[in-house]
Amino acid sequence: MVNEWRVVDDYIAERLIAPAERQAATLNANAHSGLPAIDVSAPQGKLLHLVAASIGARRILEIGTLGGYSTIWLARALGEGGKIVTIEFDPRHAEVARSNIAREGMADKVDLRVGAALDVLPTIEAEGGGAFDLAFIDADKANNAAYFGWALKLSRPGALIIVDNVVRDGTVADAATKDDGGLGARKLFDLVAAEPRVTATAIQTVGSKGWDGFLIARVKG
Ligand code: SAH
Ligand code: DHB
Ligand code: MG
């Protein structure tokens, strides 16, 4: 099925996403440097961009940079003076991301932090760097619940928190799953279900990246 889904993703991108938006150079640089091709798809990147633009996001938090593909989609939605803080564990990924972000002219909008997110997030808090309008969580799936807790802590009322990869081939709905992603997603859903400060949904997706989905939560207030 994934091949048919890819054809439709390509069709969507060709019709609705301008060549300049598609970031071929970023994806080429990632492949050339041996980064795994696990960036969001072009239609998904554009969705993140549209959401960020629609809420007039000025401060964005991203957990899991990889080569900066999603970072650049989000950064392009920021107005004058806007910033995206993005956290990446692997220094090799971060180096590739830095170069991609600079090539796309987004260096002044991106604050890239290298380290394990659970170590970096407390320093962002200590710097008084909270009050994010939008958070995009897309790192190691086992920590998704912990990352959601941090995103909530660092968000302003009315903010959106989007979590990638919460369906993982349907394993999320299997109570007996041993899949790391499925287990991480189940923990996240339990946390969100019990969290009165947010209201949320999740959307399954198919496409060039297979069968997966996003969780989208809005911080009440
Ligand atoms: N958001 C990117 C894809 C991210 S892939 C895009 O769509 O373009 C997941 C990334 O999370 C990888 O680069 C991986 O190195 C990073 N990662 C894994 N564990 C992490 C951790 N504990 N803290 C921060 N980043 C982590
Ligand atoms: C995979 C996909 C992702 O979007 C991600 O963030 C991590 C891993 C994957 O398909 O393995
Ligand atoms: Mg992802």
PDB file of N, CA and C in Angstrom, residues 18-111:
ATOM      1  N   ALA A  18       4.875  24.460  -3.834  1.00  0.00           N
ATOM      2  CA  ALA A  18       5.755  25.063  -4.838  1.00  0.00           C
ATOM      3  C   ALA A  18       7.156  24.458  -4.735  1.00  0.00           C
ATOM      4  N   PRO A  19       7.850  24.364  -5.871  1.00  0.00           N
ATOM      5  CA  PRO A  19       9.210  23.803  -5.847  1.00  0.00           C
ATOM      6  C   PRO A  19      10.101  24.474  -4.799  1.00  0.00           C
ATOM      7  N   ALA A  20       9.989  25.777  -4.654  1.00  0.00           N
ATOM      8  CA  ALA A  20      10.834  26.476  -3.677  1.00  0.00           C
ATOM      9  C   ALA A  20      10.496  26.074  -2.245  1.00  0.00           C
ATOM     10  N   GLU A  21       9.246  25.625  -2.032  1.00  0.00           N
ATOM     11  CA  GLU A  21       8.844  25.210  -0.675  1.00  0.00           C
ATOM     12  C   GLU A  21       9.318  23.803  -0.348  1.00  0.00           C
ATOM     13  N   ARG A  22       9.627  23.015  -1.376  1.00  0.00           N
ATOM     14  CA  ARG A  22       9.788  21.567  -1.172  1.00  0.00           C
ATOM     15  C   ARG A  22      11.110  21.156  -0.534  1.00  0.00           C
ATOM     16  N   GLN A  23      12.097  22.050  -0.528  1.00  0.00           N
ATOM     17  CA  GLN A  23      13.362  21.770   0.158  1.00  0.00           C
ATOM     18  C   GLN A  23      14.114  20.559  -0.376  1.00  0.00           C
ATOM     19  N   ALA A  24      14.218  20.454  -1.699  1.00  0.00           N
ATOM     20  CA  ALA A  24      14.971  19.333  -2.270  1.00  0.00           C
ATOM     21  C   ALA A  24      16.415  19.334  -1.766  1.00  0.00           C
ATOM     22  N   ALA A  25      17.007  20.513  -1.627  1.00  0.00           N
ATOM     23  CA  ALA A  25      18.411  20.579  -1.206  1.00  0.00           C
ATOM     24  C   ALA A  25      18.595  20.031   0.213  1.00  0.00           C
ATOM     25  N   THR A  26      17.629  20.307   1.080  1.00  0.00           N
ATOM     26  CA  THR A  26      17.696  19.781   2.456  1.00  0.00           C
ATOM     27  C   THR A  26      17.635  18.257   2.448  1.00  0.00           C
ATOM     28  N   LEU A  27      16.681  17.711   1.691  1.00  0.00           N
ATOM     29  CA  LEU A  27      16.533  16.251   1.664  1.00  0.00           C
ATOM     30  C   LEU A  27      17.746  15.583   1.016  1.00  0.00           C
ATOM     31  N   ASN A  28      18.303  16.229   0.001  1.00  0.00           N
ATOM     32  CA  ASN A  28      19.524  15.695  -0.630  1.00  0.00           C
ATOM     33  C   ASN A  28      20.690  15.701   0.340  1.00  0.00           C
ATOM     34  N   ALA A  29      20.855  16.811   1.052  1.00  0.00           N
ATOM     35  CA  ALA A  29      21.961  16.912   2.017  1.00  0.00           C
ATOM     36  C   ALA A  29      21.804  15.862   3.114  1.00  0.00           C
ATOM     37  N   ASN A  30      20.568  15.646   3.567  1.00  0.00           N
ATOM     38  CA  ASN A  30      20.329  14.622   4.598  1.00  0.00           C
ATOM     39  C   ASN A  30      20.747  13.240   4.096  1.00  0.00           C
ATOM     40  N   ALA A  31      20.313  12.924   2.868  1.00  0.00           N
ATOM     41  CA  ALA A  31      20.625  11.607   2.302  1.00  0.00           C
ATOM     42  C   ALA A  31      22.137  11.465   2.123  1.00  0.00           C
ATOM     43  N   HIS A  32      22.756  12.517   1.638  1.00  0.00           N
ATOM     44  CA  HIS A  32      24.196  12.511   1.396  1.00  0.00           C
ATOM     45  C   HIS A  32      24.970  12.289   2.689  1.00  0.00           C
ATOM     46  N   SER A  33      24.453  12.791   3.803  1.00  0.00           N
ATOM     47  CA  SER A  33      25.122  12.650   5.103  1.00  0.00           C
ATOM     48  C   SER A  33      24.691  11.397   5.857  1.00  0.00           C
ATOM     49  N   GLY A  34      23.857  10.575   5.210  1.00  0.00           N
ATOM     50  CA  GLY A  34      23.462   9.309   5.822  1.00  0.00           C
ATOM     51  C   GLY A  34      22.427   9.436   6.932  1.00  0.00           C
ATOM     52  N   LEU A  35      21.697  10.551   6.968  1.00  0.00           N
ATOM     53  CA  LEU A  35      20.615  10.675   7.954  1.00  0.00           C
ATOM     54  C   LEU A  35      19.446   9.783   7.532  1.00  0.00           C
ATOM     55  N   PRO A  36      18.748   9.175   8.486  1.00  0.00           N
ATOM     56  CA  PRO A  36      17.583   8.367   8.116  1.00  0.00           C
ATOM     57  C   PRO A  36      16.492   9.259   7.519  1.00  0.00           C
ATOM     58  N   ALA A  37      15.782   8.734   6.498  1.00  0.00           N
ATOM     59  CA  ALA A  37      14.752   9.529   5.810  1.00  0.00           C
ATOM     60  C   ALA A  37      13.443   9.447   6.592  1.00  0.00           C
ATOM     61  N   ILE A  38      13.469   9.980   7.818  1.00  0.00           N
ATOM     62  CA  ILE A  38      12.281   9.920   8.679  1.00  0.00           C
ATOM     63  C   ILE A  38      11.738  11.310   8.984  1.00  0.00           C
ATOM     64  N   ASP A  39      12.088  12.283   8.130  1.00  0.00           N
ATOM     65  CA  ASP A  39      11.485  13.612   8.229  1.00  0.00           C
ATOM     66  C   ASP A  39       9.979  13.492   7.971  1.00  0.00           C
ATOM     67  N   VAL A  40       9.227  14.496   8.366  1.00  0.00           N
ATOM     68  CA  VAL A  40       7.830  14.562   7.946  1.00  0.00           C
ATOM     69  C   VAL A  40       7.801  14.619   6.416  1.00  0.00           C
ATOM     70  N   SER A  41       6.665  14.201   5.831  1.00  0.00           N
ATOM     71  CA  SER A  41       6.521  14.306   4.375  1.00  0.00           C
ATOM     72  C   SER A  41       6.285  15.767   3.999  1.00  0.00           C
ATOM     73  N   ALA A  42       6.391  16.064   2.712  1.00  0.00           N
ATOM     74  CA  ALA A  42       6.136  17.442   2.275  1.00  0.00           C
ATOM     75  C   ALA A  42       4.704  17.895   2.621  1.00  0.00           C
ATOM     76  N   PRO A  43       3.663  17.069   2.346  1.00  0.00           N
ATOM     77  CA  PRO A  43       2.320  17.514   2.731  1.00  0.00           C
ATOM     78  C   PRO A  43       2.184  17.725   4.247  1.00  0.00           C
ATOM     79  N   GLN A  44       2.850  16.888   5.038  1.00  0.00           N
ATOM     80  CA  GLN A  44       2.794  17.069   6.494  1.00  0.00           C
ATOM     81  C   GLN A  44       3.546  18.329   6.922  1.00  0.00           C
ATOM     82  N   GLY A  45       4.703  18.563   6.304  1.00  0.00           N
ATOM     83  CA  GLY A  45       5.465  19.766   6.619  1.00  0.00           C
ATOM     84  C   GLY A  45       4.655  21.009   6.315  1.00  0.00           C
ATOM     85  N   LYS A  46       3.960  20.960   5.174  1.00  0.00           N
ATOM     86  CA  LYS A  46       3.134  22.113   4.810  1.00  0.00           C
ATOM     87  C   LYS A  46       1.983  22.292   5.790  1.00  0.00           C
ATOM     88  N   LEU A  47       1.425  21.171   6.278  1.00  0.00           N
ATOM     89  CA  LEU A  47       0.363  21.262   7.288  1.00  0.00           C
ATOM     90  C   LEU A  47       0.895  21.958   8.551  1.00  0.00           C
ATOM     91  N   LEU A  48       2.073  21.550   9.015  1.00  0.00           N
ATOM     92  CA  LEU A  48       2.666  22.196  10.200  1.00  0.00           C
ATOM     93  C   LEU A  48       2.832  23.688   9.943  1.00  0.00           C
ATOM     94  N   HIS A  49       3.293  24.006   8.750  1.00  0.00           N
ATOM     95  CA  HIS A  49       3.498  25.403   8.358  1.00  0.00           C
ATOM     96  C   HIS A  49       2.177  26.183   8.393  1.00  0.00           C
ATOM     97  N   LEU A  50       1.133  25.591   7.828  1.00  0.00           N
ATOM     98  CA  LEU A  50      -0.166  26.273   7.781  1.00  0.00           C
ATOM     99  C   LEU A  50      -0.734  26.474   9.180  1.00  0.00           C
ATOM    100  N   VAL A  51      -0.568  25.468  10.031  1.00  0.00           N
ATOM    101  CA  VAL A  51      -1.066  25.588  11.405  1.00  0.00           C
ATOM    102  C   VAL A  51      -0.322  26.706  12.122  1.00  0.00           C
ATOM    103  N   ALA A  52       0.993  26.707  12.002  1.00  0.00           N
ATOM    104  CA  ALA A  52       1.804  27.734  12.688  1.00  0.00           C
ATOM    105  C   ALA A  52       1.433  29.122  12.185  1.00  0.00           C
ATOM    106  N   ALA A  53       1.263  29.253  10.866  1.00  0.00           N
ATOM    107  CA  ALA A  53       0.906  30.553  10.300  1.00  0.00           C
ATOM    108  C   ALA A  53      -0.491  30.969  10.761  1.00  0.00           C
ATOM    109  N   SER A  54      -1.412  30.011  10.817  1.00  0.00           N
ATOM    110  CA  SER A  54      -2.804  30.321  11.164  1.00  0.00           C
ATOM    111  C   SER A  54      -2.945  30.850  12.572  1.00  0.00           C
ATOM    112  N   ILE A  55      -2.132  30.323  13.490  1.00  0.00           N
ATOM    113  CA  ILE A  55      -2.237  30.804  14.878  1.00  0.00           C
ATOM    114  C   ILE A  55      -1.285  31.986  15.115  1.00  0.00           C
ATOM    115  N   GLY A  56      -0.610  32.420  14.070  1.00  0.00           N
ATOM    116  CA  GLY A  56       0.316  33.546  14.218  1.00  0.00           C
ATOM    117  C   GLY A  56       1.435  33.228  15.195  1.00  0.00           C
ATOM    118  N   ALA A  57       1.936  31.993  15.139  1.00  0.00           N
ATOM    119  CA  ALA A  57       2.946  31.563  16.116  1.00  0.00           C
ATOM    120  C   ALA A  57       4.190  32.437  16.037  1.00  0.00           C
ATOM    121  N   ARG A  58       4.654  32.865  17.198  1.00  0.00           N
ATOM    122  CA  ARG A  58       5.893  33.648  17.281  1.00  0.00           C
ATOM    123  C   ARG A  58       6.979  32.892  18.037  1.00  0.00           C
ATOM    124  N   ARG A  59       6.545  31.935  18.854  1.00  0.00           N
ATOM    125  CA  ARG A  59       7.501  31.092  19.584  1.00  0.00           C
ATOM    126  C   ARG A  59       7.100  29.637  19.422  1.00  0.00           C
ATOM    127  N   ILE A  60       8.003  28.848  18.829  1.00  0.00           N
ATOM    128  CA  ILE A  60       7.722  27.433  18.573  1.00  0.00           C
ATOM    129  C   ILE A  60       8.797  26.599  19.255  1.00  0.00           C
ATOM    130  N   LEU A  61       8.388  25.480  19.826  1.00  0.00           N
ATOM    131  CA  LEU A  61       9.311  24.495  20.402  1.00  0.00           C
ATOM    132  C   LEU A  61       9.240  23.235  19.553  1.00  0.00           C
ATOM    133  N   GLU A  62      10.401  22.723  19.153  1.00  0.00           N
ATOM    134  CA  GLU A  62      10.446  21.446  18.433  1.00  0.00           C
ATOM    135  C   GLU A  62      11.384  20.506  19.174  1.00  0.00           C
ATOM    136  N   ILE A  63      10.959  19.268  19.354  1.00  0.00           N
ATOM    137  CA  ILE A  63      11.806  18.254  19.978  1.00  0.00           C
ATOM    138  C   ILE A  63      12.080  17.189  18.919  1.00  0.00           C
ATOM    139  N   GLY A  64      13.336  17.084  18.467  1.00  0.00           N
ATOM    140  CA  GLY A  64      13.711  16.159  17.389  1.00  0.00           C
ATOM    141  C   GLY A  64      13.883  16.901  16.079  1.00  0.00           C
ATOM    142  N   THR A  65      15.115  17.364  15.816  1.00  0.00           N
ATOM    143  CA  THR A  65      15.392  18.214  14.652  1.00  0.00           C
ATOM    144  C   THR A  65      15.719  17.402  13.401  1.00  0.00           C
ATOM    145  N   LEU A  66      16.485  16.320  13.582  1.00  0.00           N
ATOM    146  CA  LEU A  66      17.089  15.563  12.471  1.00  0.00           C
ATOM    147  C   LEU A  66      17.854  16.543  11.572  1.00  0.00           C
ATOM    148  N   GLY A  67      17.524  16.610  10.279  1.00  0.00           N
ATOM    149  CA  GLY A  67      18.229  17.524   9.380  1.00  0.00           C
ATOM    150  C   GLY A  67      17.562  18.879   9.242  1.00  0.00           C
ATOM    151  N   GLY A  68      16.556  19.134  10.071  1.00  0.00           N
ATOM    152  CA  GLY A  68      15.931  20.450  10.066  1.00  0.00           C
ATOM    153  C   GLY A  68      14.810  20.633   9.047  1.00  0.00           C
ATOM    154  N   TYR A  69      14.368  19.535   8.436  1.00  0.00           N
ATOM    155  CA  TYR A  69      13.325  19.665   7.408  1.00  0.00           C
ATOM    156  C   TYR A  69      12.032  20.243   8.003  1.00  0.00           C
ATOM    157  N   SER A  70      11.520  19.618   9.066  1.00  0.00           N
ATOM    158  CA  SER A  70      10.304  20.161   9.700  1.00  0.00           C
ATOM    159  C   SER A  70      10.587  21.526  10.341  1.00  0.00           C
ATOM    160  N   THR A  71      11.801  21.686  10.867  1.00  0.00           N
ATOM    161  CA  THR A  71      12.185  22.968  11.480  1.00  0.00           C
ATOM    162  C   THR A  71      12.018  24.109  10.483  1.00  0.00           C
ATOM    163  N   ILE A  72      12.493  23.878   9.254  1.00  0.00           N
ATOM    164  CA  ILE A  72      12.457  24.919   8.215  1.00  0.00           C
ATOM    165  C   ILE A  72      11.000  25.203   7.807  1.00  0.00           C
ATOM    166  N   TRP A  73      10.197  24.150   7.674  1.00  0.00           N
ATOM    167  CA  TRP A  73       8.766  24.372   7.376  1.00  0.00           C
ATOM    168  C   TRP A  73       8.128  25.277   8.425  1.00  0.00           C
ATOM    169  N   LEU A  74       8.448  24.997   9.699  1.00  0.00           N
ATOM    170  CA  LEU A  74       7.857  25.785  10.789  1.00  0.00           C
ATOM    171  C   LEU A  74       8.460  27.184  10.835  1.00  0.00           C
ATOM    172  N   ALA A  75       9.772  27.276  10.658  1.00  0.00           N
ATOM    173  CA  ALA A  75      10.445  28.586  10.739  1.00  0.00           C
ATOM    174  C   ALA A  75       9.896  29.540   9.687  1.00  0.00           C
ATOM    175  N   ARG A  76       9.557  29.004   8.521  1.00  0.00           N
ATOM    176  CA  ARG A  76       9.037  29.844   7.445  1.00  0.00           C
ATOM    177  C   ARG A  76       7.674  30.444   7.760  1.00  0.00           C
ATOM    178  N   ALA A  77       7.015  29.915   8.789  1.00  0.00           N
ATOM    179  CA  ALA A  77       5.705  30.461   9.172  1.00  0.00           C
ATOM    180  C   ALA A  77       5.838  31.579  10.204  1.00  0.00           C
ATOM    181  N   LEU A  78       7.044  31.764  10.745  1.00  0.00           N
ATOM    182  CA  LEU A  78       7.243  32.754  11.804  1.00  0.00           C
ATOM    183  C   LEU A  78       7.322  34.145  11.205  1.00  0.00           C
ATOM    184  N   GLY A  79       6.671  35.075  11.860  1.00  0.00           N
ATOM    185  CA  GLY A  79       6.783  36.466  11.433  1.00  0.00           C
ATOM    186  C   GLY A  79       8.086  37.071  11.916  1.00  0.00           C
ATOM    187  N   GLU A  80       8.185  38.355  11.676  1.00  0.00           N
ATOM    188  CA  GLU A  80       9.350  39.135  12.101  1.00  0.00           C
ATOM    189  C   GLU A  80       9.597  38.925  13.602  1.00  0.00           C
ATOM    190  N   GLY A  81      10.825  38.593  13.961  1.00  0.00           N
ATOM    191  CA  GLY A  81      11.158  38.437  15.381  1.00  0.00           C
ATOM    192  C   GLY A  81      10.757  37.094  15.981  1.00  0.00           C
ATOM    193  N   GLY A  82      10.104  36.220  15.190  1.00  0.00           N
ATOM    194  CA  GLY A  82       9.707  34.910  15.701  1.00  0.00           C
ATOM    195  C   GLY A  82      10.884  33.967  15.841  1.00  0.00           C
ATOM    196  N   LYS A  83      10.742  32.967  16.715  1.00  0.00           N
ATOM    197  CA  LYS A  83      11.831  32.016  16.973  1.00  0.00           C
ATOM    198  C   LYS A  83      11.296  30.595  17.124  1.00  0.00           C
ATOM    199  N   ILE A  84      12.033  29.643  16.581  1.00  0.00           N
ATOM    200  CA  ILE A  84      11.788  28.236  16.876  1.00  0.00           C
ATOM    201  C   ILE A  84      12.996  27.683  17.619  1.00  0.00           C
ATOM    202  N   VAL A  85      12.743  27.145  18.799  1.00  0.00           N
ATOM    203  CA  VAL A  85      13.779  26.460  19.570  1.00  0.00           C
ATOM    204  C   VAL A  85      13.648  24.981  19.226  1.00  0.00           C
ATOM    205  N   THR A  86      14.702  24.367  18.701  1.00  0.00           N
ATOM    206  CA  THR A  86      14.625  22.968  18.297  1.00  0.00           C
ATOM    207  C   THR A  86      15.749  22.176  18.955  1.00  0.00           C
ATOM    208  N   ILE A  87      15.422  20.996  19.451  1.00  0.00           N
ATOM    209  CA  ILE A  87      16.360  20.200  20.257  1.00  0.00           C
ATOM    210  C   ILE A  87      16.723  18.911  19.518  1.00  0.00           C
ATOM    211  N   GLU A  88      18.032  18.661  19.401  1.00  0.00           N
ATOM    212  CA  GLU A  88      18.512  17.451  18.715  1.00  0.00           C
ATOM    213  C   GLU A  88      19.611  16.788  19.537  1.00  0.00           C
ATOM    214  N   PHE A  89      19.467  15.489  19.746  1.00  0.00           N
ATOM    215  CA  PHE A  89      20.413  14.723  20.552  1.00  0.00           C
ATOM    216  C   PHE A  89      21.724  14.452  19.810  1.00  0.00           C
ATOM    217  N   ASP A  90      21.635  14.146  18.526  1.00  0.00           N
ATOM    218  CA  ASP A  90      22.792  13.657  17.762  1.00  0.00           C
ATOM    219  C   ASP A  90      23.547  14.841  17.130  1.00  0.00           C
ATOM    220  N   PRO A  91      24.794  15.080  17.542  1.00  0.00           N
ATOM    221  CA  PRO A  91      25.539  16.241  17.027  1.00  0.00           C
ATOM    222  C   PRO A  91      25.729  16.185  15.515  1.00  0.00           C
ATOM    223  N   ARG A  92      25.788  14.974  14.963  1.00  0.00           N
ATOM    224  CA  ARG A  92      25.939  14.826  13.511  1.00  0.00           C
ATOM    225  C   ARG A  92      24.669  15.317  12.796  1.00  0.00           C
ATOM    226  N   HIS A  93      23.515  14.947  13.342  1.00  0.00           N
ATOM    227  CA  HIS A  93      22.256  15.443  12.774  1.00  0.00           C
ATOM    228  C   HIS A  93      22.195  16.970  12.893  1.00  0.00           C
ATOM    229  N   ALA A  94      22.593  17.452  14.061  1.00  0.00           N
ATOM    230  CA  ALA A  94      22.504  18.897  14.323  1.00  0.00           C
ATOM    231  C   ALA A  94      23.374  19.687  13.347  1.00  0.00           C
ATOM    232  N   GLU A  95      24.529  19.135  13.035  1.00  0.00           N
ATOM    233  CA  GLU A  95      25.446  19.821  12.109  1.00  0.00           C
ATOM    234  C   GLU A  95      24.828  19.934  10.706  1.00  0.00           C
ATOM    235  N   VAL A  96      24.226  18.837  10.264  1.00  0.00           N
ATOM    236  CA  VAL A  96      23.554  18.851   8.951  1.00  0.00           C
ATOM    237  C   VAL A  96      22.384  19.837   8.989  1.00  0.00           C
ATOM    238  N   ALA A  97      21.651  19.812  10.097  1.00  0.00           N
ATOM    239  CA  ALA A  97      20.503  20.719  10.232  1.00  0.00           C
ATOM    240  C   ALA A  97      20.954  22.173  10.169  1.00  0.00           C
ATOM    241  N   ARG A  98      22.034  22.477  10.884  1.00  0.00           N
ATOM    242  CA  ARG A  98      22.527  23.854  10.911  1.00  0.00           C
ATOM    243  C   ARG A  98      22.831  24.356   9.497  1.00  0.00           C
ATOM    244  N   SER A  99      23.450  23.499   8.723  1.00  0.00           N
ATOM    245  CA  SER A  99      23.807  23.884   7.357  1.00  0.00           C
ATOM    246  C   SER A  99      22.551  24.038   6.489  1.00  0.00           C
ATOM    247  N   ASN A 100      21.577  23.127   6.645  1.00  0.00           N
ATOM    248  CA  ASN A 100      20.326  23.248   5.875  1.00  0.00           C
ATOM    249  C   ASN A 100      19.565  24.524   6.246  1.00  0.00           C
ATOM    250  N   ILE A 101      19.522  24.790   7.535  1.00  0.00           N
ATOM    251  CA  ILE A 101      18.778  25.962   8.034  1.00  0.00           C
ATOM    252  C   ILE A 101      19.420  27.257   7.501  1.00  0.00           C
ATOM    253  N   ALA A 102      20.741  27.281   7.482  1.00  0.00           N
ATOM    254  CA  ALA A 102      21.446  28.461   6.965  1.00  0.00           C
ATOM    255  C   ALA A 102      21.188  28.619   5.463  1.00  0.00           C
ATOM    256  N   ARG A 103      21.259  27.510   4.706  1.00  0.00           N
ATOM    257  CA  ARG A 103      21.027  27.588   3.265  1.00  0.00           C
ATOM    258  C   ARG A 103      19.640  28.124   2.952  1.00  0.00           C
ATOM    259  N   GLU A 104      18.669  27.770   3.789  1.00  0.00           N
ATOM    260  CA  GLU A 104      17.287  28.225   3.564  1.00  0.00           C
ATOM    261  C   GLU A 104      17.047  29.628   4.125  1.00  0.00           C
ATOM    262  N   GLY A 105      18.095  30.239   4.657  1.00  0.00           N
ATOM    263  CA  GLY A 105      17.964  31.621   5.145  1.00  0.00           C
ATOM    264  C   GLY A 105      17.193  31.738   6.451  1.00  0.00           C
ATOM    265  N   MET A 106      17.170  30.664   7.229  1.00  0.00           N
ATOM    266  CA  MET A 106      16.361  30.649   8.450  1.00  0.00           C
ATOM    267  C   MET A 106      17.196  30.718   9.727  1.00  0.00           C
ATOM    268  N   ALA A 107      18.505  30.942   9.597  1.00  0.00           N
ATOM    269  CA  ALA A 107      19.397  30.849  10.774  1.00  0.00           C
ATOM    270  C   ALA A 107      18.978  31.809  11.893  1.00  0.00           C
ATOM    271  N   ASP A 108      18.511  32.993  11.522  1.00  0.00           N
ATOM    272  CA  ASP A 108      18.161  33.964  12.572  1.00  0.00           C
ATOM    273  C   ASP A 108      16.835  33.630  13.256  1.00  0.00           C
ATOM    274  N   LYS A 109      16.096  32.684  12.714  1.00  0.00           N
ATOM    275  CA  LYS A 109      14.811  32.301  13.320  1.00  0.00           C
ATOM    276  C   LYS A 109      14.912  31.003  14.123  1.00  0.00           C
ATOM    277  N   VAL A 110      16.068  30.330  14.044  1.00  0.00           N
ATOM    278  CA  VAL A 110      16.191  28.996  14.645  1.00  0.00           C
ATOM    279  C   VAL A 110      17.244  29.004  15.745  1.00  0.00           C
ATOM    280  N   ASP A 111      16.846  28.509  16.907  1.00  0.00           N
ATOM    281  CA  ASP A 111      17.735  28.347  18.057  1.00  0.00           C
ATOM    282  C   ASP A 111      17.889  26.838  18.258  1.00  0.00           C
TER     283      ASP A 111
END
